């Protein structure tokens, strides 16, 4: 019933209705003491389904009729005997019920009045007469019709139990009237005028605060004593609820502020929700507790979790600490404590996956296979801490996904570039506003596993400021002896990270803390050769870009020559990131032609590459053959791979001044000074007149001048260039060298050997001079990289000069005029 119906209903109960008569009788004269009418009703009657109410015999209620089916039924009954059957609907949300949606026990009723309201709805006032049960469903169209049987009630006469029940019902009703101020006082008058026990039960059953299911249960009971007993039980629950409500109200001071008012309302809501079985704060806590019982976590964590829930139960939900405590409990229960994925120990499968996803990177793949093999045999191994370092674009980050796939583990990635706050790793104390766990715990929660493959991307880009040093926080995370009890400031309990396979990536190791570097197993990921880049392009880059641009394999193909042209003339890198972008440009151009229905060339050739990408961006560094002394080819390592480096030295008359140019760093300048000092002390052995050091200025230049250069690996190259210009002996053709020198003339090993060898091969170098201790690096390089290059391993610079300098001098040697200078000195 809606609000209008409720007001009309209260008026009817109080007798305040102006109809055809002065008062509608609540029980008619021709009813006996059991509430049964003497006349016989028809066996076939129309059925009206009603929502949210149950009609009892003798009771008058208004009903608003809105369904077309119901309006037809009411109009026909109004014109006839005005009798209809009324059955309650099981689910009030169903707009068009069927026989299955209504109860089969109802009450036959008489239409007392039909009112057409101003809003167009029709309201009927009906009075219940007798209960019935549907025996046969006849039809649903145009309205429900059924054959029914009428139910008789048994109320013993002059029974002491009946009298006691009647008295108890009236006392309970009066108690409800006293506790609920919303019920009009006139209701007590109506209650006092009822002298029939059956009608008393019907009247109270119709008015109790109970759901439709409970009222329907009362209607279906034939035994009067049983019905009255159940009714009394419902009324006593209502009294307890009202008493509890009043008890809460008495505890609250009449002059309450806004905060106390909110608390009071919440407490009322809490009690109501508890009675109705709806969700509330307590239910939320109980759900968390139930989830906690299913977790396989350590006892210390379980105790902390239950302690937190007990504290939440004592909190006022309106306080600021309540949501903080709830969030903390949710984080605890969401973390994957001791939830592990099962590793796949099929080593052949793992090797196939790694080989399929990445070309090269043999050292990394072998290390992962070794880890799997040990884990397979031992069944328990702490997760290693691997650090992949190398130039950008060689596949360090994507390798983590392949490793996770090969192991059958979850994959988690955390970018550390620019991270400068230690709290991002360790989290914040939960007492702070907006506190949350650190990124390590957040990613473990996201991964839903305690043994994922965890990629720490760009670990060399960590920075430090006044908020702490994040790299120091990683000392605990990346230590296999400590990370089994990692403490996050937010959690306040230990979390085991020992089963996590951490893989860090870095472009350089120079910026890493020594202590942090010591905790990781360093694996160098070198650049790719031309052949490897072509293979990667064909297997991975071209299919990927083709798919991203909506093309199929038949739409476009790349020849090997076109890929080589893109690699050599449009990219200069160790990895393949720029290569993928250039391939994408070519494919986009073809996509445009297809979309505009223009003719295009399906097979990409070098000429078409130049037409699409324009003129070549990079020139290949080739060995430059010349007849000048003082020009030597060196080998250098850069962040995008190896390159050849020309070091030029020249002398001019002066006072022994040294000039260095080409944006050289401090280490490179010191290498030049060391080389000059060595030559001065060994000038006689090298057939150099020592007086040239004071009478001629020396200029050393390293092109290109705009590119900063530093490092010790150009030591022997500088010494050879200076020795060449002082002795005017030419340098051997197609020869390159790299190595550090000492003041004693010792040749020291340097790094980046593989990249430097690749650069030398690209430039057409045929011989390379290296430190003898760099021979171990050569042994680790695939023979295909070494083909066509001859290596000379040396320990002393005298060996370098013997190999590099020819006996032949330049055709027009510089005239030092030392004899004339000597004569001038004697004359003075």
CSV table of C-alpha atoms in Angstrom, one decimal, residues 585-736:
chain,number,residue,atom,x,y,z
A,585,UNK,CA,57.0,4.0,-40.4
A,586,UNK,CA,57.4,1.9,-43.5
A,587,UNK,CA,54.3,-0.2,-42.7
A,588,UNK,CA,52.2,2.9,-41.9
A,589,UNK,CA,53.0,4.2,-45.4
A,590,UNK,CA,51.8,1.0,-46.9
A,591,UNK,CA,48.7,1.1,-44.7
A,592,UNK,CA,47.8,4.6,-46.0
A,593,UNK,CA,48.1,3.4,-49.6
A,594,UNK,CA,45.8,0.4,-48.9
A,595,UNK,CA,43.3,2.6,-47.1
A,596,UNK,CA,43.2,5.2,-50.0
A,597,UNK,CA,43.1,2.3,-52.5
A,598,UNK,CA,46.3,3.4,-54.2
A,599,UNK,CA,48.6,1.0,-56.0
A,600,UNK,CA,51.6,0.0,-53.8
A,601,UNK,CA,54.5,-2.3,-53.9
A,602,UNK,CA,54.0,-5.3,-51.6
A,603,UNK,CA,57.7,-6.3,-51.3
A,604,UNK,CA,59.8,-3.7,-49.6
A,605,UNK,CA,63.1,-3.1,-51.3
A,606,UNK,CA,66.1,-0.9,-50.2
A,607,UNK,CA,65.0,1.7,-52.9
A,608,UNK,CA,61.5,1.8,-51.5
A,609,UNK,CA,62.9,2.1,-47.9
A,610,UNK,CA,64.9,5.2,-49.0
A,611,UNK,CA,61.8,6.6,-50.7
A,612,UNK,CA,59.6,6.2,-47.6
A,613,UNK,CA,62.2,7.1,-44.9
A,614,UNK,CA,64.0,9.8,-46.8
A,615,UNK,CA,67.8,10.2,-47.0
A,616,UNK,CA,70.1,8.1,-44.8
A,617,UNK,CA,70.3,9.4,-41.2
A,618,UNK,CA,73.6,7.7,-40.3
A,619,UNK,CA,76.8,7.2,-42.3
A,620,UNK,CA,78.7,3.9,-41.6
A,621,UNK,CA,82.0,4.5,-39.9
A,622,UNK,CA,84.6,2.9,-42.2
A,623,UNK,CA,88.3,2.7,-41.7
A,624,UNK,CA,89.9,5.7,-43.3
A,625,UNK,CA,93.1,4.8,-45.0
A,626,UNK,CA,95.6,7.7,-45.1
A,627,UNK,CA,99.3,8.3,-45.4
A,628,UNK,CA,99.5,10.7,-42.4
A,629,UNK,CA,101.3,9.9,-39.2
A,630,UNK,CA,99.5,10.4,-35.9
A,631,UNK,CA,96.1,9.0,-36.9
A,632,UNK,CA,95.1,5.8,-35.1
A,633,UNK,CA,91.8,3.9,-35.0
A,634,UNK,CA,90.4,3.2,-31.5
A,635,UNK,CA,87.4,1.2,-30.3
A,636,UNK,CA,84.8,2.8,-27.9
A,637,UNK,CA,81.7,1.6,-26.0
A,638,UNK,CA,78.6,3.8,-26.0
A,639,UNK,CA,75.1,3.3,-24.5
A,640,UNK,CA,73.9,2.3,-27.9
A,641,UNK,CA,76.7,-0.1,-28.7
A,642,UNK,CA,80.3,-0.1,-29.9
A,643,UNK,CA,81.8,2.5,-32.3
A,644,UNK,CA,85.2,3.1,-33.9
A,645,UNK,CA,87.0,6.2,-32.8
A,646,UNK,CA,89.7,8.1,-34.7
A,647,UNK,CA,92.4,9.8,-32.5
A,648,UNK,CA,94.4,12.4,-34.3
A,649,UNK,CA,97.7,13.9,-33.1
A,650,UNK,CA,99.7,16.7,-34.7
A,651,UNK,CA,102.7,18.8,-33.7
A,652,UNK,CA,103.8,22.4,-34.5
A,653,UNK,CA,106.7,24.6,-33.5
A,654,UNK,CA,106.2,26.0,-30.0
A,655,UNK,CA,107.2,25.6,-26.5
A,656,UNK,CA,106.0,22.1,-25.7
A,657,UNK,CA,102.3,23.0,-25.0
A,658,UNK,CA,99.7,20.2,-24.9
A,659,UNK,CA,96.2,20.9,-26.3
A,660,UNK,CA,93.3,18.4,-26.0
A,661,UNK,CA,90.0,18.8,-27.9
A,662,UNK,CA,86.9,16.8,-28.7
A,663,UNK,CA,85.0,17.2,-25.3
A,664,UNK,CA,87.3,14.8,-23.5
A,665,UNK,CA,86.6,13.8,-19.9
A,666,UNK,CA,89.0,13.8,-17.0
A,667,UNK,CA,89.9,10.1,-17.3
A,668,UNK,CA,90.6,10.5,-21.0
A,669,UNK,CA,92.8,13.6,-20.4
A,670,UNK,CA,94.8,11.7,-17.8
A,671,UNK,CA,95.3,8.9,-20.3
A,672,UNK,CA,96.9,11.4,-22.7
A,673,UNK,CA,99.1,12.8,-19.9
A,674,UNK,CA,100.2,9.3,-19.0
A,675,UNK,CA,101.0,8.5,-22.6
A,676,UNK,CA,103.2,11.6,-23.0
A,677,UNK,CA,105.0,10.9,-19.7
A,678,UNK,CA,105.8,7.3,-20.8
A,679,UNK,CA,107.1,8.5,-24.2
A,680,UNK,CA,109.3,11.1,-22.5
A,681,UNK,CA,110.9,8.6,-20.2
A,682,UNK,CA,111.4,6.1,-23.1
A,683,UNK,CA,112.2,8.5,-25.9
A,684,UNK,CA,115.7,7.0,-26.5
A,685,UNK,CA,114.3,3.4,-26.9
A,686,UNK,CA,111.7,4.7,-29.4
A,687,UNK,CA,114.2,6.7,-31.4
A,688,UNK,CA,112.6,10.0,-30.4
A,689,UNK,CA,114.8,13.1,-29.8
A,690,UNK,CA,113.8,14.2,-26.3
A,691,UNK,CA,114.2,17.9,-27.3
A,692,UNK,CA,111.1,17.8,-29.4
A,693,UNK,CA,108.9,17.7,-26.3
A,694,UNK,CA,110.1,21.2,-25.4
A,695,UNK,CA,110.4,22.7,-28.9
A,696,UNK,CA,107.1,21.5,-30.4
A,697,UNK,CA,103.5,21.9,-29.3
A,698,UNK,CA,101.3,18.7,-29.3
A,699,UNK,CA,97.5,18.8,-30.2
A,700,UNK,CA,95.4,15.7,-29.7
A,701,UNK,CA,91.8,15.7,-31.1
A,702,UNK,CA,89.1,13.1,-31.0
A,703,UNK,CA,86.2,13.6,-33.5
A,704,UNK,CA,83.3,14.2,-33.3
A,705,UNK,CA,83.9,17.3,-31.3
A,706,UNK,CA,80.3,17.8,-30.1
A,707,UNK,CA,80.1,14.3,-28.5
A,708,UNK,CA,81.4,14.0,-24.9
A,709,UNK,CA,83.9,11.2,-24.4
A,710,UNK,CA,85.5,9.7,-21.4
A,711,UNK,CA,87.0,6.5,-20.1
A,712,UNK,CA,90.5,4.8,-19.9
A,713,UNK,CA,90.1,2.4,-22.9
A,714,UNK,CA,91.7,4.9,-25.4
A,715,UNK,CA,95.0,4.8,-23.5
A,716,UNK,CA,97.1,2.7,-25.9
A,717,UNK,CA,95.4,4.4,-28.9
A,718,UNK,CA,96.5,7.8,-27.7
A,719,UNK,CA,100.0,6.6,-27.0
A,720,UNK,CA,100.3,5.1,-30.5
A,721,UNK,CA,99.0,8.3,-32.1
A,722,UNK,CA,101.5,10.4,-30.1
A,723,UNK,CA,104.4,8.0,-30.8
A,724,UNK,CA,103.4,8.0,-34.5
A,725,UNK,CA,103.5,11.8,-34.9
A,726,UNK,CA,106.8,12.1,-32.9
A,727,UNK,CA,108.5,9.4,-34.9
A,728,UNK,CA,106.7,10.2,-38.2
A,729,UNK,CA,106.1,6.5,-38.7
A,730,UNK,CA,102.8,5.5,-40.2
A,731,UNK,CA,100.3,3.2,-38.5
A,732,UNK,CA,99.5,-0.2,-39.9
A,733,UNK,CA,96.3,-0.2,-42.1
A,734,UNK,CA,93.0,-1.7,-41.0
A,735,UNK,CA,94.2,-1.9,-37.4
A,736,UNK,CA,92.3,-0.9,-34.3
